[in-house]
Short mmCIF file of C-alpha atoms and ligand atoms in Angstrom, two decimals:
data_model
loop_
_atom_site.label_atom_id
_atom_site.label_comp_id
_atom_site.label_asym_id
_atom_site.label_seq_id
_atom_site.Cartn_x
_atom_site.Cartn_y
_atom_site.Cartn_z
CA MET A 4 -18.73 -27.20 39.45
CA SER A 5 -19.73 -30.12 42.21
CA ILE A 6 -20.32 -33.46 41.46
CA THR A 7 -21.98 -35.96 43.22
CA VAL A 8 -22.01 -39.73 42.40
CA GLU A 9 -24.66 -41.71 43.94
CA GLY A 10 -24.91 -45.42 44.10
CA LEU A 11 -22.97 -45.86 41.04
CA GLU A 12 -22.58 -49.18 39.82
CA HIS A 13 -21.05 -50.49 36.38
CA VAL A 14 -20.84 -53.92 34.78
CA TYR A 15 -18.97 -54.29 31.73
CA LEU A 16 -20.29 -57.13 29.32
CA PRO A 17 -23.48 -57.99 31.11
CA GLY A 18 -25.28 -60.87 30.31
CA THR A 19 -22.09 -62.42 28.99
CA PRO A 20 -19.84 -64.88 30.10
CA LEU A 21 -17.17 -61.98 30.56
CA GLU A 22 -19.53 -60.11 32.53
CA LYS A 23 -17.58 -57.96 34.96
CA LYS A 24 -18.86 -55.58 37.99
CA ALA A 25 -16.05 -53.08 37.83
CA LEU A 26 -17.82 -50.51 40.33
CA HIS A 27 -20.54 -50.98 43.00
CA ASP A 28 -22.13 -48.83 45.61
CA VAL A 29 -19.62 -45.98 44.96
CA ASN A 30 -21.10 -42.75 46.47
CA LEU A 31 -18.72 -39.33 46.19
CA GLU A 32 -19.24 -35.72 46.74
CA ILE A 33 -16.23 -33.66 44.78
CA PRO A 34 -17.03 -29.89 45.80
CA THR A 35 -16.47 -26.68 43.20
CA GLY A 36 -13.28 -25.93 43.49
CA SER A 37 -11.70 -28.83 44.52
CA PHE A 38 -8.50 -30.69 43.70
CA CYS A 39 -9.53 -34.26 43.94
CA ALA A 40 -7.21 -36.98 43.85
CA ILE A 41 -8.49 -40.68 42.93
CA VAL A 42 -6.11 -43.44 44.16
CA GLY A 43 -5.98 -47.06 44.34
CA PRO A 44 -4.13 -50.10 43.07
CA THR A 45 -4.78 -51.50 39.26
CA GLY A 46 -7.84 -52.88 38.22
CA SER A 47 -9.68 -51.49 41.17
CA GLY A 48 -12.32 -49.44 39.00
CA LYS A 49 -10.53 -45.49 38.55
CA SER A 50 -10.66 -45.11 34.73
CA THR A 51 -14.02 -46.77 35.11
CA LEU A 52 -15.25 -44.20 37.76
CA VAL A 53 -14.05 -41.20 36.00
CA GLN A 54 -15.58 -41.94 32.75
CA HIS A 55 -19.36 -41.49 34.52
CA LEU A 56 -18.08 -37.98 35.33
CA ASN A 57 -18.50 -36.54 31.91
CA GLY A 58 -21.63 -39.34 30.87
CA LEU A 59 -19.18 -41.17 28.52
CA LEU A 60 -20.28 -44.58 30.22
CA ARG A 61 -23.68 -45.18 31.59
CA PRO A 62 -24.07 -46.28 34.72
CA SER A 63 -25.85 -50.17 35.67
CA SER A 64 -27.16 -48.26 38.08
CA GLY A 65 -26.89 -44.97 39.96
CA HIS A 66 -26.67 -41.30 39.28
CA ILE A 67 -24.07 -38.72 38.77
CA TYR A 68 -25.24 -35.05 39.55
CA LEU A 69 -23.54 -31.92 38.29
CA ASP A 70 -24.41 -29.36 39.88
CA GLY A 71 -27.39 -30.99 41.19
CA VAL A 72 -28.28 -31.87 37.70
CA ASP A 73 -28.61 -35.38 36.82
CA ILE A 74 -26.74 -36.33 34.07
CA THR A 75 -27.80 -40.12 33.70
CA ALA A 76 -31.47 -38.68 33.18
CA ARG A 77 -33.28 -39.18 29.51
CA GLY A 78 -32.68 -35.66 27.62
CA ILE A 79 -29.81 -34.51 28.92
CA ASP A 80 -27.24 -32.90 26.43
CA LEU A 81 -24.66 -34.98 26.72
CA ARG A 82 -22.42 -32.51 24.46
CA ARG A 83 -22.77 -30.05 26.48
CA VAL A 84 -21.82 -32.24 29.37
CA ARG A 85 -18.74 -32.65 28.28
CA GLN A 86 -17.73 -29.54 27.06
CA ARG A 87 -18.30 -28.55 30.74
CA VAL A 88 -16.39 -31.65 32.12
CA GLY A 89 -13.22 -32.32 30.33
CA LEU A 90 -11.56 -35.71 30.47
CA VAL A 91 -8.26 -36.79 29.52
CA PHE A 92 -7.85 -40.07 28.84
CA GLN A 93 -4.41 -42.10 30.22
CA PHE A 94 -2.41 -41.84 27.37
CA PRO A 95 -4.29 -39.00 25.29
CA GLU A 96 -1.39 -38.64 22.81
CA GLN A 97 -2.61 -41.88 21.04
CA GLN A 98 -5.99 -39.99 20.15
CA LEU A 99 -3.92 -37.06 18.06
CA PHE A 100 -4.86 -37.56 15.03
CA GLU A 101 -4.96 -34.20 12.63
CA GLU A 102 -2.10 -32.89 10.79
CA THR A 103 -0.75 -29.97 12.71
CA VAL A 104 -0.82 -29.06 16.02
CA TRP A 105 -2.91 -26.18 15.59
CA ASP A 106 -5.34 -28.40 14.03
CA ASP A 107 -5.60 -30.85 16.97
CA ILE A 108 -5.96 -28.48 19.78
CA ALA A 109 -8.63 -25.95 17.44
CA PHE A 110 -10.63 -29.64 16.66
CA GLY A 111 -12.92 -29.24 19.79
CA PRO A 112 -13.46 -25.36 19.79
CA ARG A 113 -14.46 -25.74 16.13
CA ASN A 114 -16.80 -28.36 16.73
CA LEU A 115 -18.71 -25.88 19.25
CA GLY A 116 -19.21 -23.42 16.26
CA LEU A 117 -16.98 -20.72 17.64
CA PRO A 118 -15.88 -18.13 15.62
CA ALA A 119 -12.42 -18.35 13.94
CA GLU A 120 -10.83 -15.74 15.81
CA GLU A 121 -11.85 -16.94 19.20
CA ILE A 122 -10.83 -20.04 18.03
CA ALA A 123 -7.48 -19.04 17.55
CA GLN A 124 -7.48 -17.54 20.81
CA ARG A 125 -8.29 -20.58 22.54
CA VAL A 126 -5.43 -22.16 21.01
CA ALA A 127 -2.99 -19.77 21.73
CA MET A 128 -3.99 -19.55 25.11
CA ALA A 129 -4.03 -23.59 25.51
CA MET A 130 -0.74 -23.97 24.13
CA ALA A 131 0.88 -21.27 26.82
CA LEU A 132 -1.12 -22.94 29.72
CA VAL A 133 0.31 -26.21 28.48
CA GLY A 134 4.04 -24.75 28.15
CA LEU A 135 4.08 -25.48 24.14
CA ASP A 136 6.16 -22.85 21.90
CA GLN A 137 3.97 -21.25 19.44
CA GLY A 138 6.62 -22.25 16.78
CA LEU A 139 4.98 -25.80 17.07
CA ALA A 140 1.43 -24.88 15.80
CA SER A 141 2.32 -25.66 12.05
CA ARG A 142 4.26 -29.08 12.97
CA SER A 143 2.85 -32.64 12.79
CA PRO A 144 1.95 -33.85 16.54
CA PHE A 145 3.37 -37.04 15.11
CA GLY A 146 6.80 -35.67 15.03
CA LEU A 147 7.15 -34.43 18.57
CA SER A 148 8.18 -35.92 21.46
CA GLY A 149 6.13 -37.99 23.87
CA GLY A 150 6.32 -35.22 26.71
CA GLU A 151 5.14 -32.87 23.74
CA MET A 152 2.38 -34.94 22.11
CA ARG A 153 0.63 -35.49 25.82
CA ARG A 154 0.70 -31.48 25.99
CA VAL A 155 -0.84 -31.29 22.75
CA ALA A 156 -3.30 -33.79 23.63
CA LEU A 157 -4.31 -31.50 27.26
CA ALA A 158 -4.36 -28.29 25.22
CA GLY A 159 -7.25 -29.79 22.93
CA VAL A 160 -9.21 -30.57 26.47
CA LEU A 161 -8.22 -27.21 27.84
CA ALA A 162 -9.09 -24.99 24.63
CA MET A 163 -12.75 -26.10 25.23
CA SER A 164 -12.70 -24.35 28.66
CA PRO A 165 -13.97 -26.69 30.68
CA GLU A 166 -15.16 -26.13 34.33
CA VAL A 167 -14.06 -29.37 35.55
CA LEU A 168 -10.66 -31.23 34.64
CA VAL A 169 -10.72 -35.03 34.88
CA LEU A 170 -7.38 -36.26 34.36
CA ASP A 171 -7.00 -40.34 34.26
CA GLU A 172 -3.14 -40.96 35.06
CA PRO A 173 -1.78 -37.55 33.41
CA ALA A 174 1.77 -38.83 34.35
CA ALA A 175 2.13 -42.16 33.61
CA GLY A 176 4.82 -43.23 31.30
CA LEU A 177 6.62 -39.81 31.56
CA ASP A 178 10.08 -39.64 33.08
CA PRO A 179 10.25 -38.22 36.86
CA ARG A 180 11.15 -35.01 35.71
CA GLY A 181 7.99 -34.98 33.26
CA ARG A 182 5.65 -36.24 35.81
CA ASP A 183 6.34 -33.56 38.42
CA GLU A 184 6.12 -30.92 35.64
CA ILE A 185 2.93 -31.88 34.55
CA ILE A 186 1.17 -32.79 38.05
CA ALA A 187 2.86 -28.58 38.90
CA ARG A 188 1.13 -27.69 35.95
CA VAL A 189 -2.45 -29.08 36.73
CA ALA A 190 -1.88 -27.61 40.10
CA THR A 191 -1.18 -24.15 38.91
CA TRP A 192 -4.60 -24.31 36.44
CA HIS A 193 -6.58 -25.29 39.44
CA ARG A 194 -5.24 -22.68 41.89
CA GLU A 195 -5.11 -19.44 39.11
CA LEU A 196 -8.14 -20.56 36.66
CA GLY A 197 -10.21 -22.02 39.38
CA ILE A 198 -10.52 -25.00 37.51
CA THR A 199 -12.26 -28.00 39.57
CA VAL A 200 -9.53 -30.87 39.20
CA VAL A 201 -10.23 -34.62 39.22
CA VAL A 202 -6.71 -36.57 38.65
CA VAL A 203 -6.48 -40.37 39.07
CA SER A 204 -3.31 -41.71 40.20
CA HIS A 205 -1.67 -45.06 41.43
CA THR A 206 1.01 -43.14 43.34
CA LEU A 207 -0.41 -41.15 46.28
CA GLU A 208 3.01 -38.89 46.62
CA ASP A 209 2.19 -37.47 43.03
CA VAL A 210 -0.40 -35.51 44.00
CA ALA A 211 -0.07 -35.49 47.92
CA PRO A 212 1.12 -32.23 48.08
CA PHE A 213 -1.94 -30.66 45.71
CA ALA A 214 -5.16 -32.87 46.53
CA THR A 215 -7.71 -31.12 49.00
CA GLN A 216 -9.42 -34.12 48.69
CA VAL A 217 -8.47 -37.81 48.32
CA VAL A 218 -10.47 -40.73 47.28
CA LEU A 219 -9.26 -44.18 47.75
CA VAL A 220 -10.68 -46.64 45.43
CA ALA A 221 -10.01 -50.61 45.55
CA GLN A 222 -11.83 -53.66 44.59
CA GLY A 223 -14.72 -51.52 42.82
CA THR A 224 -15.44 -49.01 45.70
CA VAL A 225 -14.67 -46.06 47.68
CA HIS A 226 -12.84 -46.71 50.68
CA TYR A 227 -11.76 -43.32 52.08
CA THR A 228 -12.81 -39.89 51.09
CA GLY A 229 -10.96 -37.11 53.11
CA PRO A 230 -7.89 -34.80 53.73
CA VAL A 231 -4.52 -36.15 52.45
CA ARG A 232 -3.00 -36.27 55.75
CA LYS A 233 -5.41 -38.42 57.24
CA LEU A 234 -4.55 -41.29 55.04
CA LEU A 235 -1.29 -40.91 55.17
CA ALA A 236 -1.30 -41.14 58.80
CA ASN A 237 -3.17 -44.12 58.41
CA GLY A 238 -0.80 -46.93 56.95
CA GLU A 239 -2.70 -49.53 57.51
CA LEU A 240 -5.65 -48.61 55.71
CA MET A 241 -3.81 -47.89 52.56
CA ARG A 242 -1.74 -51.60 53.12
CA GLN A 243 -5.26 -53.07 53.39
CA TRP A 244 -6.59 -51.73 49.94
CA GLY A 245 -3.44 -52.36 48.00
CA LEU A 246 -2.22 -48.81 47.83
CA ASP A 247 1.35 -48.28 47.77
CA VAL A 248 2.60 -46.13 50.83
CA PRO A 249 4.51 -43.04 50.07
CA PRO A 250 8.64 -44.05 50.71
CA LEU A 251 8.77 -40.28 52.71
CA VAL A 252 5.92 -42.00 54.78
CA GLU A 253 7.30 -45.05 54.89
CA LEU A 254 10.65 -43.94 56.34
CA MET A 255 8.80 -41.80 58.72
CA GLU A 256 7.11 -44.88 59.95
CA SER A 257 10.13 -46.83 60.62
CA LEU A 258 12.01 -44.15 62.19
CA ARG A 259 8.92 -44.22 64.61
CA ALA A 260 8.89 -48.05 65.31
CA ARG A 261 12.63 -47.10 66.36
CA GLY A 262 11.55 -44.84 68.83
CA LEU A 263 11.85 -41.82 67.42
CA PRO A 264 8.20 -39.60 67.79
CA VAL A 265 7.74 -38.55 64.50
CA ARG A 266 4.44 -38.05 62.36
CA PRO A 267 4.45 -39.82 59.25
CA ALA A 268 1.46 -37.75 57.55
CA VAL A 269 4.49 -35.83 55.65
CA LEU A 270 3.96 -34.54 51.88
CA ASP A 271 7.48 -33.70 50.80
CA VAL A 272 11.32 -33.83 51.39
CA GLN A 273 10.88 -30.36 53.21
CA GLU A 274 8.13 -31.47 55.41
CA THR A 275 9.98 -34.78 56.12
CA VAL A 276 13.29 -32.85 57.15
CA THR A 277 11.29 -30.57 59.48
CA GLU A 278 9.72 -33.46 61.23
CA ILE A 279 12.57 -35.21 61.78
CA LEU A 280 14.63 -32.35 62.91
CA ARG A 281 11.56 -31.69 65.85
CA ALA A 282 11.53 -35.02 66.87
CA ILE A 283 15.32 -34.98 67.35
CA GLY A 284 15.71 -31.48 69.24
CA GLY A 285 12.63 -32.54 71.57
CA GLY A 286 10.69 -29.32 70.26
CA PRO A 287 6.65 -28.37 69.97
CA SER A 288 5.07 -31.12 68.84
N1 ADP B 3 -14.18 -52.21 28.50
C1 ADP B 3 -14.03 -53.09 29.01
N2 ADP B 3 -14.63 -54.08 29.05
C2 ADP B 3 -14.37 -55.25 30.25
N3 ADP B 3 -13.68 -54.79 31.33
C3 ADP B 3 -13.35 -53.98 31.74
C4 ADP B 3 -13.27 -53.07 30.72
N4 ADP B 3 -12.77 -51.99 31.36
C5 ADP B 3 -12.09 -52.14 32.56
N5 ADP B 3 -12.98 -53.21 32.78
C6 ADP B 3 -12.00 -54.44 33.95
O1 ADP B 3 -12.79 -53.33 35.27
C7 ADP B 3 -12.04 -53.36 36.30
C8 ADP B 3 -11.53 -51.86 36.56
O2 ADP B 3 -10.73 -51.47 35.71
P1 ADP B 3 -10.46 -49.93 35.49
O3 ADP B 3 -11.55 -49.03 35.79
O4 ADP B 3 -9.29 -49.70 34.17
O5 ADP B 3 -9.34 -49.87 36.62
P2 ADP B 3 -8.04 -48.99 36.94
O6 ADP B 3 -8.22 -47.82 36.18
O7 ADP B 3 -7.92 -48.85 38.52
O8 ADP B 3 -7.00 -49.76 36.53
C9 ADP B 3 -10.82 -54.46 35.97
O9 ADP B 3 -11.08 -55.25 36.40
C10 ADP B 3 -10.97 -54.61 34.39
O10 ADP B 3 -10.16 -55.36 33.87
MG1 MG B 4 -6.82 -47.01 34.68
#
C-alpha cells in the first residue's frame, strides 16, 4: 500500500498557552513495498508524523492518502484503516493488558470477529514471526523479560495481517543484541511477507542497511527524502539537523580528512573494511 502525506500540519493543544506546532509543511511519498526509515533527533516530530499514517491523530491541516484514498475525509472507516496500517508504539509492552500471551495477541483478531480457528492460526503465525516459543502462550505477559514482552506486543499487531507495518523506535531500550535482532526480524518480514515497512529511529546506523528510502525529520518538517547512501555521503546535512552521524561514517570522514581517498557512505563494518582496503591498495574506484 502506498502512503502520501500532503501539506501536513499538526498543532497540539491549539488555542491554549501550551499550544505547540509539532509538524508543518510535511510532504512525503512512501511507495508500496518500501522499507522507509524515518530518522531525526528527539523532539523533531517523528512520533507525531507516524500517528497520522493510520488516522490515530487528525491533522490541523493537510491530507493523508492510502492508495490514493484520503483518510482525513469524512465517513472514512478508521477501524479498517488501522487494521491495514498496523502501528506499534514506542515501548508497546506498556500496553499489554490481557491475562495470557495468547489472549493479548488474539485481542485484535477477535475484535475483527474472525472465526476461532482463524484466530488460533493467526496467533500461532504471529508468535512464530516474532520468535516466541508457543509454550509461552498460556503464560502471563507480565512475567516475561522486557524483550519477550515487546515481541508479544509486536505479535499482536502482526496478527492483524497489516499491509503496512509502522514501528516507532522498535529497538528503544533493548540491549545491542536485542536491538539487532528486532531490526533484522523486521527486515525479514519486509522481504518475505512483502509488507511495506515504516520504521522510526533516532540512530541512522540501525536502519541504514535495510532502508530503501530515508526521511530526515527535524524541527517539525522533512529535510531529506531519498536513498540512504546519498544521506550518509552528506555529513553536513546530518549535522545541520542534529542527526548523529553513524560512527563508521565518521571514521571514514576522518580518514578522508587525513588524505585517504575513501567514500564515507558505508552501511556496515564489512563495507568499511572493503572500502579502506580499496583506498589503500589504490584499486578501482
Ligand atoms: N501530546 C502532546 N501534547 C503536546 N505536545 C506534544 C505532545 N506530543 C508531542 N509533543 C511535542 O511535539 C514535538 C514533537 O514530538 P514527537 O512527535 O514526540 O517527536 P519525536 O518522536 O521526534 O521525539 C515535541 O516538541 C513534543 O514535546
Ligand atoms: Mg518519538
